[in-house]
């Protein structure tokens, strides 16, 4: 869900600003790769409350 929205945003930015399309896509792709890992780290770092 989040990954698809990030990639969709990268496509929109790429259409709007063609000269930044390639770096923008790489940034969005890197963010999409990082987000699941960051989520797992966040889940692991949370104190168990229940």
mmCIF file of N, CA and C in Angstrom:
data_model
loop_
_atom_site.group_PDB
_atom_site.id
_atom_site.type_symbol
_atom_site.label_atom_id
_atom_site.label_comp_id
_atom_site.label_asym_id
_atom_site.label_seq_id
_atom_site.Cartn_x
_atom_site.Cartn_y
_atom_site.Cartn_z
ATOM 1 N N UNK A 1 0.838 -1.192 0.000
ATOM 2 C CA UNK A 1 0.000 0.000 0.000
ATOM 3 C C UNK A 1 0.876 1.246 0.000
ATOM 4 N N UNK A 2 1.764 1.321 0.989
ATOM 5 C CA UNK A 2 2.649 2.482 1.059
ATOM 6 C C UNK A 2 3.627 2.478 -0.104
ATOM 7 N N UNK A 3 4.127 1.294 -0.448
ATOM 8 C CA UNK A 3 5.092 1.202 -1.543
ATOM 9 C C UNK A 3 4.466 1.646 -2.849
ATOM 10 N N UNK A 4 3.238 1.221 -3.117
ATOM 11 C CA UNK A 4 2.581 1.588 -4.363
ATOM 12 C C UNK A 4 2.334 3.087 -4.424
ATOM 13 N N UNK A 5 1.993 3.695 -3.279
ATOM 14 C CA UNK A 5 1.762 5.137 -3.271
ATOM 15 C C UNK A 5 3.057 5.893 -3.504
ATOM 16 N N UNK A 6 4.172 5.375 -2.966
ATOM 17 C CA UNK A 6 5.465 6.021 -3.190
ATOM 18 C C UNK A 6 5.855 5.934 -4.667
ATOM 19 N N UNK A 7 5.665 4.764 -5.262
ATOM 20 C CA UNK A 7 6.004 4.598 -6.671
ATOM 21 C C UNK A 7 5.088 5.441 -7.543
ATOM 22 N N UNK A 8 3.810 5.535 -7.181
ATOM 23 C CA UNK A 8 2.882 6.378 -7.926
ATOM 24 C C UNK A 8 3.305 7.836 -7.827
ATOM 25 N N UNK A 9 3.727 8.249 -6.636
ATOM 26 C CA UNK A 9 4.217 9.616 -6.457
ATOM 27 C C UNK A 9 5.453 9.872 -7.303
ATOM 28 N N UNK A 10 6.333 8.873 -7.398
ATOM 29 C CA UNK A 10 7.533 9.020 -8.222
ATOM 30 C C UNK A 10 7.169 9.168 -9.692
ATOM 31 N N UNK A 11 6.146 8.434 -10.133
ATOM 32 C CA UNK A 11 5.695 8.543 -11.522
ATOM 33 C C UNK A 11 5.117 9.928 -11.781
ATOM 34 N N UNK A 12 4.320 10.434 -10.844
ATOM 35 C CA UNK A 12 3.722 11.760 -11.004
ATOM 36 C C UNK A 12 4.809 12.830 -11.056
ATOM 37 N N UNK A 13 5.784 12.712 -10.149
ATOM 38 C CA UNK A 13 6.891 13.672 -10.149
ATOM 39 C C UNK A 13 7.700 13.557 -11.439
ATOM 40 N N UNK A 14 7.890 12.329 -11.911
ATOM 41 C CA UNK A 14 8.629 12.125 -13.146
ATOM 42 C C UNK A 14 7.925 12.740 -14.345
ATOM 43 N N UNK A 15 6.591 12.681 -14.358
ATOM 44 C CA UNK A 15 5.835 13.284 -15.450
ATOM 45 C C UNK A 15 5.876 14.809 -15.340
ATOM 46 N N UNK A 16 5.802 15.307 -14.109
ATOM 47 C CA UNK A 16 5.774 16.749 -13.907
ATOM 48 C C UNK A 16 7.144 17.378 -14.154
ATOM 49 N N UNK A 17 8.196 16.676 -13.705
ATOM 50 C CA UNK A 17 9.549 17.204 -13.849
ATOM 51 C C UNK A 17 10.426 16.159 -14.532
ATOM 52 N N UNK A 18 10.456 16.150 -15.866
ATOM 53 C CA UNK A 18 11.168 15.093 -16.594
ATOM 54 C C UNK A 18 12.670 15.059 -16.289
ATOM 55 N N UNK A 19 13.278 16.221 -16.019
ATOM 56 C CA UNK A 19 14.725 16.243 -15.809
ATOM 57 C C UNK A 19 15.111 15.633 -14.465
ATOM 58 N N UNK A 20 14.143 15.465 -13.556
ATOM 59 C CA UNK A 20 14.430 14.843 -12.265
ATOM 60 C C UNK A 20 13.764 13.473 -12.140
ATOM 61 N N UNK A 21 13.265 12.941 -13.257
ATOM 62 C CA UNK A 21 12.507 11.691 -13.195
ATOM 63 C C UNK A 21 13.391 10.536 -12.733
ATOM 64 N N UNK A 22 14.606 10.423 -13.299
ATOM 65 C CA UNK A 22 15.444 9.273 -12.963
ATOM 66 C C UNK A 22 15.931 9.305 -11.516
ATOM 67 N N UNK A 23 16.509 10.420 -11.027
ATOM 68 C CA UNK A 23 16.896 10.451 -9.606
ATOM 69 C C UNK A 23 15.691 10.299 -8.678
ATOM 70 N N UNK A 24 14.565 10.863 -9.057
ATOM 71 C CA UNK A 24 13.367 10.750 -8.234
ATOM 72 C C UNK A 24 12.907 9.307 -8.120
ATOM 73 N N UNK A 25 12.991 8.577 -9.234
ATOM 74 C CA UNK A 25 12.595 7.172 -9.201
ATOM 75 C C UNK A 25 13.556 6.363 -8.341
ATOM 76 N N UNK A 26 14.848 6.659 -8.454
ATOM 77 C CA UNK A 26 15.831 5.940 -7.641
ATOM 78 C C UNK A 26 15.605 6.216 -6.161
ATOM 79 N N UNK A 27 15.294 7.467 -5.839
ATOM 80 C CA UNK A 27 15.042 7.824 -4.441
ATOM 81 C C UNK A 27 13.806 7.098 -3.923
ATOM 82 N N UNK A 28 12.740 7.079 -4.727
ATOM 83 C CA UNK A 28 11.512 6.410 -4.316
ATOM 84 C C UNK A 28 11.741 4.899 -4.184
ATOM 85 N N UNK A 29 12.536 4.338 -5.088
ATOM 86 C CA UNK A 29 12.823 2.903 -5.024
ATOM 87 C C UNK A 29 13.625 2.572 -3.770
ATOM 88 N N UNK A 30 14.611 3.417 -3.455
ATOM 89 C CA UNK A 30 15.408 3.206 -2.246
ATOM 90 C C UNK A 30 14.532 3.336 -1.004
ATOM 91 N N UNK A 31 13.631 4.317 -1.016
ATOM 92 C CA UNK A 31 12.732 4.502 0.127
ATOM 93 C C UNK A 31 11.811 3.297 0.270
ATOM 94 N N UNK A 32 11.335 2.762 -0.857
ATOM 95 C CA UNK A 32 10.451 1.600 -0.812
ATOM 96 C C UNK A 32 11.191 0.379 -0.264
ATOM 97 N N UNK A 33 12.494 0.290 -0.542
ATOM 98 C CA UNK A 33 13.276 -0.819 -0.013
ATOM 99 C C UNK A 33 13.538 -0.646 1.482
ATOM 100 N N UNK A 34 13.689 0.614 1.919
ATOM 101 C CA UNK A 34 14.050 0.896 3.305
ATOM 102 C C UNK A 34 12.853 0.817 4.243
ATOM 103 N N UNK A 35 11.662 1.178 3.750
ATOM 104 C CA UNK A 35 10.501 1.286 4.626
ATOM 105 C C UNK A 35 10.163 0.002 5.384
ATOM 106 N N UNK A 36 10.134 -1.173 4.745
ATOM 107 C CA UNK A 36 9.831 -2.385 5.521
ATOM 108 C C UNK A 36 10.853 -2.645 6.622
ATOM 109 N N UNK A 37 12.136 -2.381 6.338
ATOM 110 C CA UNK A 37 13.164 -2.591 7.351
ATOM 111 C C UNK A 37 12.976 -1.623 8.511
ATOM 112 N N UNK A 38 12.685 -0.359 8.202
ATOM 113 C CA UNK A 38 12.471 0.635 9.247
ATOM 114 C C UNK A 38 11.248 0.270 10.072
ATOM 115 N N UNK A 39 10.213 -0.264 9.415
ATOM 116 C CA UNK A 39 9.011 -0.671 10.135
ATOM 117 C C UNK A 39 9.319 -1.822 11.090
ATOM 118 N N UNK A 40 10.114 -2.780 10.626
ATOM 119 C CA UNK A 40 10.476 -3.908 11.488
ATOM 120 C C UNK A 40 11.318 -3.437 12.662
ATOM 121 N N UNK A 41 12.235 -2.513 12.422
ATOM 122 C CA UNK A 41 13.059 -1.975 13.508
ATOM 123 C C UNK A 41 12.181 -1.229 14.501
ATOM 124 N N UNK A 42 11.227 -0.453 13.979
ATOM 125 C CA UNK A 42 10.322 0.291 14.855
ATOM 126 C C UNK A 42 9.477 -0.662 15.694
ATOM 127 N N UNK A 43 8.989 -1.734 15.067
ATOM 128 C CA UNK A 43 8.191 -2.712 15.796
ATOM 129 C C UNK A 43 9.030 -3.413 16.865
ATOM 130 N N UNK A 44 10.286 -3.707 16.544
ATOM 131 C CA UNK A 44 11.152 -4.401 17.489
ATOM 132 C C UNK A 44 11.558 -3.481 18.640
ATOM 133 N N UNK A 45 11.653 -2.183 18.368
ATOM 134 C CA UNK A 45 12.103 -1.231 19.389
ATOM 135 C C UNK A 45 10.967 -0.804 20.320
ATOM 136 N N UNK A 46 9.727 -1.065 19.916
ATOM 137 C CA UNK A 46 8.591 -0.664 20.753
ATOM 138 C C UNK A 46 8.540 -1.502 22.025
ATOM 139 N N UNK A 47 8.291 -0.871 23.159
ATOM 140 C CA UNK A 47 8.117 -1.646 24.388
ATOM 141 C C UNK A 47 6.808 -2.438 24.334
ATOM 142 N N UNK A 48 6.830 -3.632 24.856
ATOM 143 C CA UNK A 48 5.633 -4.470 24.851
ATOM 144 C C UNK A 48 4.705 -3.990 25.964
ATOM 145 N N UNK A 49 3.571 -3.450 25.569
ATOM 146 C CA UNK A 49 2.680 -2.841 26.563
ATOM 147 C C UNK A 49 1.578 -3.801 26.998
ATOM 148 N N UNK A 50 1.186 -4.724 26.126
ATOM 149 C CA UNK A 50 0.072 -5.603 26.493
ATOM 150 C C UNK A 50 0.530 -7.046 26.675
#
